[in-house]
């Protein structure tokens, strides 16, 4: 079966712009989590969604938001981009809150 | 809140055994997971320990001691392809079951 699909894979933005990243989970998976990965900070938890509801949010400013649709696809949005937002954004899906997450390849965002 | 500590880097030779430690602090521990990530790739699940003891999956084993808030990943018969970053992660029941990752251990396997 298809894995977790993230689009776009790479993107370049400038400071002040906004960006929307998309994640399509494995078919049947209803839980979607987002992580930010930077060289110095490892994997930082952003949000977790289940059945269109945000169940958890990490310690990120309000510029970071997300949502989940009825088909379990999820999007995250970052507004007013800053240089420090340059990172790999990873999406992971699972049936529910198991400990086995399946990650997508990520969206690499560069902010200039 | 929760925090996880693991070494930033480990180097070993092909065929050797290496142990990657992880200590954690949580207020509602559910279990310890391990993920592997090759450069440019996505993290992939390796193992999960909810109870004390050793879980073995082929060349990889994972150990947990809940009383010591400590676990490790043991890699045997190291191969060059094992060069990757390894992350421990805990799901904290007191933090909304959020899955938190450690900073990762970069393993370099040398011939």
PDB file of C-alpha atoms in Angstrom:
ATOM      1  CA  UNK A   1       0.000   0.000   0.000  1.00  0.00           C
ATOM      2  CA  UNK A   2       1.101   3.589  -0.545  1.00  0.00           C
ATOM      3  CA  UNK A   3       3.112   5.228   2.192  1.00  0.00           C
ATOM      4  CA  UNK A   4       2.792   8.678   3.693  1.00  0.00           C
ATOM      5  CA  UNK A   5       2.975  11.320   0.978  1.00  0.00           C
ATOM      6  CA  UNK A   6       4.150  14.836   1.652  1.00  0.00           C
ATOM      7  CA  UNK A   7       4.065  17.704  -0.801  1.00  0.00           C
ATOM      8  CA  UNK A   8       5.907  19.711  -1.799  1.00  0.00           C
ATOM      9  CA  UNK A   9       9.231  17.988  -1.177  1.00  0.00           C
ATOM     10  CA  UNK A  10      11.280  21.146  -1.456  1.00  0.00           C
ATOM     11  CA  UNK A  11      10.371  24.789  -1.351  1.00  0.00           C
ATOM     12  CA  UNK A  12      12.064  28.142  -0.947  1.00  0.00           C
ATOM     13  CA  UNK A  13      10.314  31.115   0.575  1.00  0.00           C
ATOM     14  CA  UNK A  14      11.337  34.548   1.756  1.00  0.00           C
ATOM     15  CA  UNK A  15      10.869  36.061   5.183  1.00  0.00           C
ATOM     16  CA  UNK A  16       7.345  37.260   5.824  1.00  0.00           C
ATOM     17  CA  UNK A  17       5.709  34.866   3.388  1.00  0.00           C
ATOM     18  CA  UNK A  18       3.468  32.025   4.383  1.00  0.00           C
ATOM     19  CA  UNK A  19       3.609  28.368   3.411  1.00  0.00           C
ATOM     20  CA  UNK A  20       1.213  25.433   3.374  1.00  0.00           C
ATOM     21  CA  UNK A  21       2.465  21.851   3.525  1.00  0.00           C
ATOM     22  CA  UNK A  22       0.347  18.823   2.773  1.00  0.00           C
ATOM     23  CA  UNK A  23       0.378  15.280   4.126  1.00  0.00           C
ATOM     24  CA  UNK A  24      -1.596  12.279   2.889  1.00  0.00           C
ATOM     25  CA  UNK A  25      -1.470   9.448   5.444  1.00  0.00           C
ATOM     26  CA  UNK A  26      -1.501   5.748   4.786  1.00  0.00           C
ATOM     27  CA  UNK A  27      -4.993   4.633   3.802  1.00  0.00           C
ATOM     28  CA  UNK A  28      -6.962   3.813   6.939  1.00  0.00           C
ATOM     29  CA  UNK A  29      -4.704   5.756   9.257  1.00  0.00           C
ATOM     30  CA  UNK A  30      -6.642   8.395  11.161  1.00  0.00           C
ATOM     31  CA  UNK A  31      -3.868   9.905  13.275  1.00  0.00           C
ATOM     32  CA  UNK A  32      -1.467  12.406  11.746  1.00  0.00           C
ATOM     33  CA  UNK A  33       1.419  14.074  13.557  1.00  0.00           C
ATOM     34  CA  UNK A  34       3.767  16.791  12.388  1.00  0.00           C
ATOM     35  CA  UNK A  35       7.382  17.305  13.424  1.00  0.00           C
ATOM     36  CA  UNK A  36       9.993  19.927  12.675  1.00  0.00           C
ATOM     37  CA  UNK A  37      13.523  18.609  12.231  1.00  0.00           C
ATOM     38  CA  UNK A  38      16.570  20.859  12.366  1.00  0.00           C
ATOM     39  CA  UNK A  39      20.228  19.839  12.734  1.00  0.00           C
ATOM     40  CA  UNK A  40      20.561  21.193  16.248  1.00  0.00           C
ATOM     41  CA  UNK A  41      17.120  20.447  17.659  1.00  0.00           C
ATOM     42  CA  UNK A  42      16.272  16.969  16.482  1.00  0.00           C
ATOM     43  CA  UNK A  43      12.589  16.147  15.983  1.00  0.00           C
ATOM     44  CA  UNK A  44      10.323  18.715  17.593  1.00  0.00           C
ATOM     45  CA  UNK A  45       6.626  17.890  17.937  1.00  0.00           C
ATOM     46  CA  UNK A  46       4.275  20.352  16.244  1.00  0.00           C
ATOM     47  CA  UNK A  47       0.752  18.894  16.288  1.00  0.00           C
ATOM     48  CA  UNK A  48      -1.256  15.710  16.350  1.00  0.00           C
ATOM     49  CA  UNK A  49      -4.626  15.297  14.661  1.00  0.00           C
ATOM     50  CA  UNK A  50      -7.172  12.527  14.889  1.00  0.00           C
ATOM     51  CA  UNK A  51     -10.527  12.512  13.122  1.00  0.00           C
ATOM     52  CA  UNK A  52     -10.219  16.189  12.212  1.00  0.00           C
ATOM     53  CA  UNK A  53      -9.519  17.212  15.815  1.00  0.00           C
ATOM     54  CA  UNK A  54      -6.244  18.557  17.131  1.00  0.00           C
ATOM     55  CA  UNK A  55      -5.367  16.334  20.073  1.00  0.00           C
ATOM     56  CA  UNK A  56      -2.049  17.887  20.946  1.00  0.00           C
ATOM     57  CA  UNK A  57       0.093  20.871  20.126  1.00  0.00           C
ATOM     58  CA  UNK A  58       3.786  21.352  20.722  1.00  0.00           C
ATOM     59  CA  UNK A  59       5.557  24.419  21.986  1.00  0.00           C
ATOM     60  CA  UNK A  60       5.520  26.479  18.810  1.00  0.00           C
ATOM     61  CA  UNK A  61       4.229  30.011  18.228  1.00  0.00           C
ATOM     62  CA  UNK A  62       0.779  30.682  16.852  1.00  0.00           C
ATOM     63  CA  UNK A  63       2.275  31.243  13.399  1.00  0.00           C
ATOM     64  CA  UNK A  64       2.238  27.469  13.104  1.00  0.00           C
ATOM     65  CA  UNK A  65      -1.194  26.003  12.513  1.00  0.00           C
ATOM     66  CA  UNK A  66      -2.662  22.898  11.046  1.00  0.00           C
ATOM     67  CA  UNK A  67      -5.820  21.048  10.221  1.00  0.00           C
ATOM     68  CA  UNK A  68      -7.056  17.637   9.209  1.00  0.00           C
ATOM     69  CA  UNK A  69      -9.732  16.873   6.671  1.00  0.00           C
ATOM     70  CA  UNK A  70     -12.438  14.215   6.724  1.00  0.00           C
ATOM     71  CA  UNK A  71     -10.297  11.953   4.521  1.00  0.00           C
ATOM     72  CA  UNK A  72      -7.501  12.203   7.144  1.00  0.00           C
ATOM     73  CA  UNK A  73      -5.293  14.306   4.893  1.00  0.00           C
ATOM     74  CA  UNK A  74      -3.603  17.044   6.847  1.00  0.00           C
ATOM     75  CA  UNK A  75      -2.095  20.418   6.140  1.00  0.00           C
ATOM     76  CA  UNK A  76       0.109  22.659   8.171  1.00  0.00           C
ATOM     77  CA  UNK A  77       0.585  26.347   7.636  1.00  0.00           C
ATOM     78  CA  UNK A  78       3.342  28.667   8.748  1.00  0.00           C
ATOM     79  CA  UNK A  79       2.659  32.368   8.448  1.00  0.00           C
ATOM     80  CA  UNK A  80       5.064  35.291   8.559  1.00  0.00           C
ATOM     81  CA  UNK A  81       8.039  33.053   7.884  1.00  0.00           C
ATOM     82  CA  UNK A  82      11.296  33.630   9.733  1.00  0.00           C
ATOM     83  CA  UNK A  83      14.782  32.446   8.850  1.00  0.00           C
ATOM     84  CA  UNK A  84      14.645  30.044  11.786  1.00  0.00           C
ATOM     85  CA  UNK A  85      11.701  28.235  10.239  1.00  0.00           C
ATOM     86  CA  UNK A  86      14.058  26.659   7.712  1.00  0.00           C
ATOM     87  CA  UNK A  87      13.791  22.966   8.477  1.00  0.00           C
ATOM     88  CA  UNK A  88      12.585  19.572   7.351  1.00  0.00           C
ATOM     89  CA  UNK A  89       8.909  19.196   8.206  1.00  0.00           C
ATOM     90  CA  UNK A  90       7.936  15.585   8.722  1.00  0.00           C
ATOM     91  CA  UNK A  91       4.478  14.126   8.815  1.00  0.00           C
ATOM     92  CA  UNK A  92       3.738  10.739  10.351  1.00  0.00           C
ATOM     93  CA  UNK A  93       0.602   8.650  10.410  1.00  0.00           C
ATOM     94  CA  UNK A  94      -0.732   5.803  12.501  1.00  0.00           C
ATOM     95  CA  UNK A  95      -4.042   4.045  13.027  1.00  0.00           C
ATOM     96  CA  UNK A  96      -4.391   5.723  16.389  1.00  0.00           C
ATOM     97  CA  UNK A  97      -1.922   6.358  19.171  1.00  0.00           C
ATOM     98  CA  UNK A  98       0.258   3.327  18.645  1.00  0.00           C
ATOM     99  CA  UNK A  99       3.949   3.698  18.990  1.00  0.00           C
ATOM    100  CA  UNK A 100       4.620   2.750  15.412  1.00  0.00           C
ATOM    101  CA  UNK A 101       4.578   5.884  13.329  1.00  0.00           C
ATOM    102  CA  UNK A 102       5.106   5.796   9.585  1.00  0.00           C
ATOM    103  CA  UNK A 103       6.847   8.933   8.402  1.00  0.00           C
ATOM    104  CA  UNK A 104       6.717  10.642   5.065  1.00  0.00           C
ATOM    105  CA  UNK A 105       9.858  11.796   3.284  1.00  0.00           C
ATOM    106  CA  UNK A 106       9.308  15.333   4.518  1.00  0.00           C
ATOM    107  CA  UNK A 107       9.043  18.816   3.079  1.00  0.00           C
ATOM    108  CA  UNK A 108      12.300  20.732   3.168  1.00  0.00           C
ATOM    109  CA  UNK A 109      11.604  24.420   3.648  1.00  0.00           C
ATOM    110  CA  UNK A 110      14.270  27.047   3.113  1.00  0.00           C
ATOM    111  CA  UNK A 111      13.512  30.602   4.187  1.00  0.00           C
ATOM    112  CA  UNK A 112      15.723  33.296   2.669  1.00  0.00           C
TER     113      UNK A 112
ATOM    114  CA  UNK B   1       7.062  17.866  30.729  1.00  0.00           C
ATOM    115  CA  UNK B   2       9.449  15.335  29.346  1.00  0.00           C
ATOM    116  CA  UNK B   3      13.068  15.204  28.211  1.00  0.00           C
ATOM    117  CA  UNK B   4      15.256  12.529  26.663  1.00  0.00           C
ATOM    118  CA  UNK B   5      19.021  12.326  26.643  1.00  0.00           C
ATOM    119  CA  UNK B   6      21.097  10.275  24.242  1.00  0.00           C
ATOM    120  CA  UNK B   7      24.696  10.598  23.023  1.00  0.00           C
ATOM    121  CA  UNK B   8      25.080  12.800  19.985  1.00  0.00           C
ATOM    122  CA  UNK B   9      27.537  10.564  18.175  1.00  0.00           C
ATOM    123  CA  UNK B  10      28.910   7.016  18.308  1.00  0.00           C
ATOM    124  CA  UNK B  11      31.538   5.404  16.099  1.00  0.00           C
ATOM    125  CA  UNK B  12      32.119   1.666  15.701  1.00  0.00           C
ATOM    126  CA  UNK B  13      33.678  -0.747  13.242  1.00  0.00           C
ATOM    127  CA  UNK B  14      31.963  -3.210  10.963  1.00  0.00           C
ATOM    128  CA  UNK B  15      31.063  -6.444  12.730  1.00  0.00           C
ATOM    129  CA  UNK B  16      31.190  -4.900  16.185  1.00  0.00           C
ATOM    130  CA  UNK B  17      28.427  -4.380  18.737  1.00  0.00           C
ATOM    131  CA  UNK B  18      27.278  -0.927  19.736  1.00  0.00           C
ATOM    132  CA  UNK B  19      24.903   0.265  22.444  1.00  0.00           C
ATOM    133  CA  UNK B  20      23.030   3.562  22.233  1.00  0.00           C
ATOM    134  CA  UNK B  21      21.674   4.729  25.562  1.00  0.00           C
ATOM    135  CA  UNK B  22      18.638   6.835  26.266  1.00  0.00           C
ATOM    136  CA  UNK B  23      17.556   8.305  29.576  1.00  0.00           C
ATOM    137  CA  UNK B  24      14.234  10.007  29.947  1.00  0.00           C
ATOM    138  CA  UNK B  25      12.218  12.100  32.326  1.00  0.00           C
ATOM    139  CA  UNK B  26       8.455  11.953  32.018  1.00  0.00           C
ATOM    140  CA  UNK B  27       5.587  12.166  34.418  1.00  0.00           C
ATOM    141  CA  UNK B  28       3.357   9.598  32.725  1.00  0.00           C
ATOM    142  CA  UNK B  29       5.495   7.058  30.919  1.00  0.00           C
ATOM    143  CA  UNK B  30       3.833   4.755  28.384  1.00  0.00           C
ATOM    144  CA  UNK B  31       6.762   3.227  26.549  1.00  0.00           C
ATOM    145  CA  UNK B  32      10.086   3.756  24.788  1.00  0.00           C
ATOM    146  CA  UNK B  33      10.444   3.557  21.007  1.00  0.00           C
ATOM    147  CA  UNK B  34      13.433   3.635  18.692  1.00  0.00           C
ATOM    148  CA  UNK B  35      13.587   4.995  15.158  1.00  0.00           C
ATOM    149  CA  UNK B  36      16.331   4.920  12.537  1.00  0.00           C
ATOM    150  CA  UNK B  37      16.917   7.702  10.030  1.00  0.00           C
ATOM    151  CA  UNK B  38      19.413   7.573   7.178  1.00  0.00           C
ATOM    152  CA  UNK B  39      20.728  10.840   5.783  1.00  0.00           C
ATOM    153  CA  UNK B  40      18.094  12.344   3.518  1.00  0.00           C
ATOM    154  CA  UNK B  41      15.545   9.738   4.506  1.00  0.00           C
ATOM    155  CA  UNK B  42      12.501   9.472   6.728  1.00  0.00           C
ATOM    156  CA  UNK B  43      12.641   8.024  10.247  1.00  0.00           C
ATOM    157  CA  UNK B  44      11.599   4.375  10.329  1.00  0.00           C
ATOM    158  CA  UNK B  45      10.348   2.457  13.335  1.00  0.00           C
ATOM    159  CA  UNK B  46      12.728  -0.083  14.881  1.00  0.00           C
ATOM    160  CA  UNK B  47      11.349  -1.235  18.221  1.00  0.00           C
ATOM    161  CA  UNK B  48       9.105  -0.507  21.177  1.00  0.00           C
ATOM    162  CA  UNK B  49       9.384  -1.416  24.863  1.00  0.00           C
ATOM    163  CA  UNK B  50       6.483  -0.936  27.218  1.00  0.00           C
ATOM    164  CA  UNK B  51       7.728  -3.332  29.907  1.00  0.00           C
ATOM    165  CA  UNK B  52      11.129  -3.894  31.492  1.00  0.00           C
ATOM    166  CA  UNK B  53      13.457  -6.212  29.689  1.00  0.00           C
ATOM    167  CA  UNK B  54      14.983  -6.956  26.349  1.00  0.00           C
ATOM    168  CA  UNK B  55      13.162  -7.109  23.016  1.00  0.00           C
ATOM    169  CA  UNK B  56      15.074  -8.697  20.148  1.00  0.00           C
ATOM    170  CA  UNK B  57      14.449  -8.185  16.462  1.00  0.00           C
ATOM    171  CA  UNK B  58      17.171  -9.745  14.382  1.00  0.00           C
ATOM    172  CA  UNK B  59      20.465  -7.900  14.826  1.00  0.00           C
ATOM    173  CA  UNK B  60      18.754  -5.167  16.836  1.00  0.00           C
ATOM    174  CA  UNK B  61      17.657  -5.398  20.459  1.00  0.00           C
ATOM    175  CA  UNK B  62      16.107  -2.810  22.733  1.00  0.00           C
ATOM    176  CA  UNK B  63      16.125  -2.760  26.512  1.00  0.00           C
ATOM    177  CA  UNK B  64      14.060  -0.866  29.051  1.00  0.00           C
ATOM    178  CA  UNK B  65      14.362  -0.292  32.783  1.00  0.00           C
ATOM    179  CA  UNK B  66      11.421   1.773  33.957  1.00  0.00           C
ATOM    180  CA  UNK B  67      12.767   2.068  37.497  1.00  0.00           C
ATOM    181  CA  UNK B  68      15.940   3.684  36.114  1.00  0.00           C
ATOM    182  CA  UNK B  69      14.126   5.679  33.398  1.00  0.00           C
ATOM    183  CA  UNK B  70      16.656   4.213  31.018  1.00  0.00           C
ATOM    184  CA  UNK B  71      16.756   2.233  27.847  1.00  0.00           C
ATOM    185  CA  UNK B  72      19.177   1.290  25.135  1.00  0.00           C
ATOM    186  CA  UNK B  73      19.326   0.084  21.593  1.00  0.00           C
ATOM    187  CA  UNK B  74      21.844  -2.663  20.895  1.00  0.00           C
ATOM    188  CA  UNK B  75      23.070  -3.218  17.367  1.00  0.00           C
ATOM    189  CA  UNK B  76      25.031  -6.399  16.706  1.00  0.00           C
ATOM    190  CA  UNK B  77      27.155  -7.498  13.757  1.00  0.00           C
ATOM    191  CA  UNK B  78      27.326  -3.923  12.565  1.00  0.00           C
ATOM    192  CA  UNK B  79      27.112  -3.322   8.845  1.00  0.00           C
ATOM    193  CA  UNK B  80      28.012  -0.214   6.873  1.00  0.00           C
ATOM    194  CA  UNK B  81      24.319   0.297   6.117  1.00  0.00           C
ATOM    195  CA  UNK B  82      23.677   0.762   9.843  1.00  0.00           C
ATOM    196  CA  UNK B  83      25.347   4.183   9.610  1.00  0.00           C
ATOM    197  CA  UNK B  84      22.411   6.442  10.407  1.00  0.00           C
ATOM    198  CA  UNK B  85      20.867   8.511  13.176  1.00  0.00           C
ATOM    199  CA  UNK B  86      18.943   6.701  15.898  1.00  0.00           C
ATOM    200  CA  UNK B  87      16.231   8.388  17.937  1.00  0.00           C
ATOM    201  CA  UNK B  88      14.593   7.253  21.131  1.00  0.00           C
ATOM    202  CA  UNK B  89      11.058   8.467  21.791  1.00  0.00           C
ATOM    203  CA  UNK B  90       8.596   8.304  24.655  1.00  0.00           C
ATOM    204  CA  UNK B  91       4.852   8.711  24.760  1.00  0.00           C
ATOM    205  CA  UNK B  92       3.961  10.603  27.898  1.00  0.00           C
ATOM    206  CA  UNK B  93       0.493   9.960  29.241  1.00  0.00           C
ATOM    207  CA  UNK B  94       0.679  13.102  31.367  1.00  0.00           C
ATOM    208  CA  UNK B  95       1.354  15.231  28.295  1.00  0.00           C
ATOM    209  CA  UNK B  96      -1.637  14.193  26.254  1.00  0.00           C
ATOM    210  CA  UNK B  97       0.125  11.089  24.990  1.00  0.00           C
ATOM    211  CA  UNK B  98       2.434  13.249  22.944  1.00  0.00           C
ATOM    212  CA  UNK B  99       5.338  11.318  21.373  1.00  0.00           C
ATOM    213  CA  UNK B 100       8.570  13.149  22.162  1.00  0.00           C
ATOM    214  CA  UNK B 101      11.887  12.334  20.478  1.00  0.00           C
ATOM    215  CA  UNK B 102      15.414  12.565  21.794  1.00  0.00           C
ATOM    216  CA  UNK B 103      18.002  14.600  19.938  1.00  0.00           C
ATOM    217  CA  UNK B 104      19.286  11.572  18.069  1.00  0.00           C
ATOM    218  CA  UNK B 105      22.552   9.615  18.038  1.00  0.00           C
ATOM    219  CA  UNK B 106      24.547   9.640  14.844  1.00  0.00           C
ATOM    220  CA  UNK B 107      26.170   6.215  14.365  1.00  0.00           C
ATOM    221  CA  UNK B 108      29.138   5.968  12.034  1.00  0.00           C
ATOM    222  CA  UNK B 109      30.229   2.479  11.088  1.00  0.00           C
ATOM    223  CA  UNK B 110      33.780   2.241   9.769  1.00  0.00           C
ATOM    224  CA  UNK B 111      35.249  -0.625   7.747  1.00  0.00           C
TER     225      UNK B 111
END
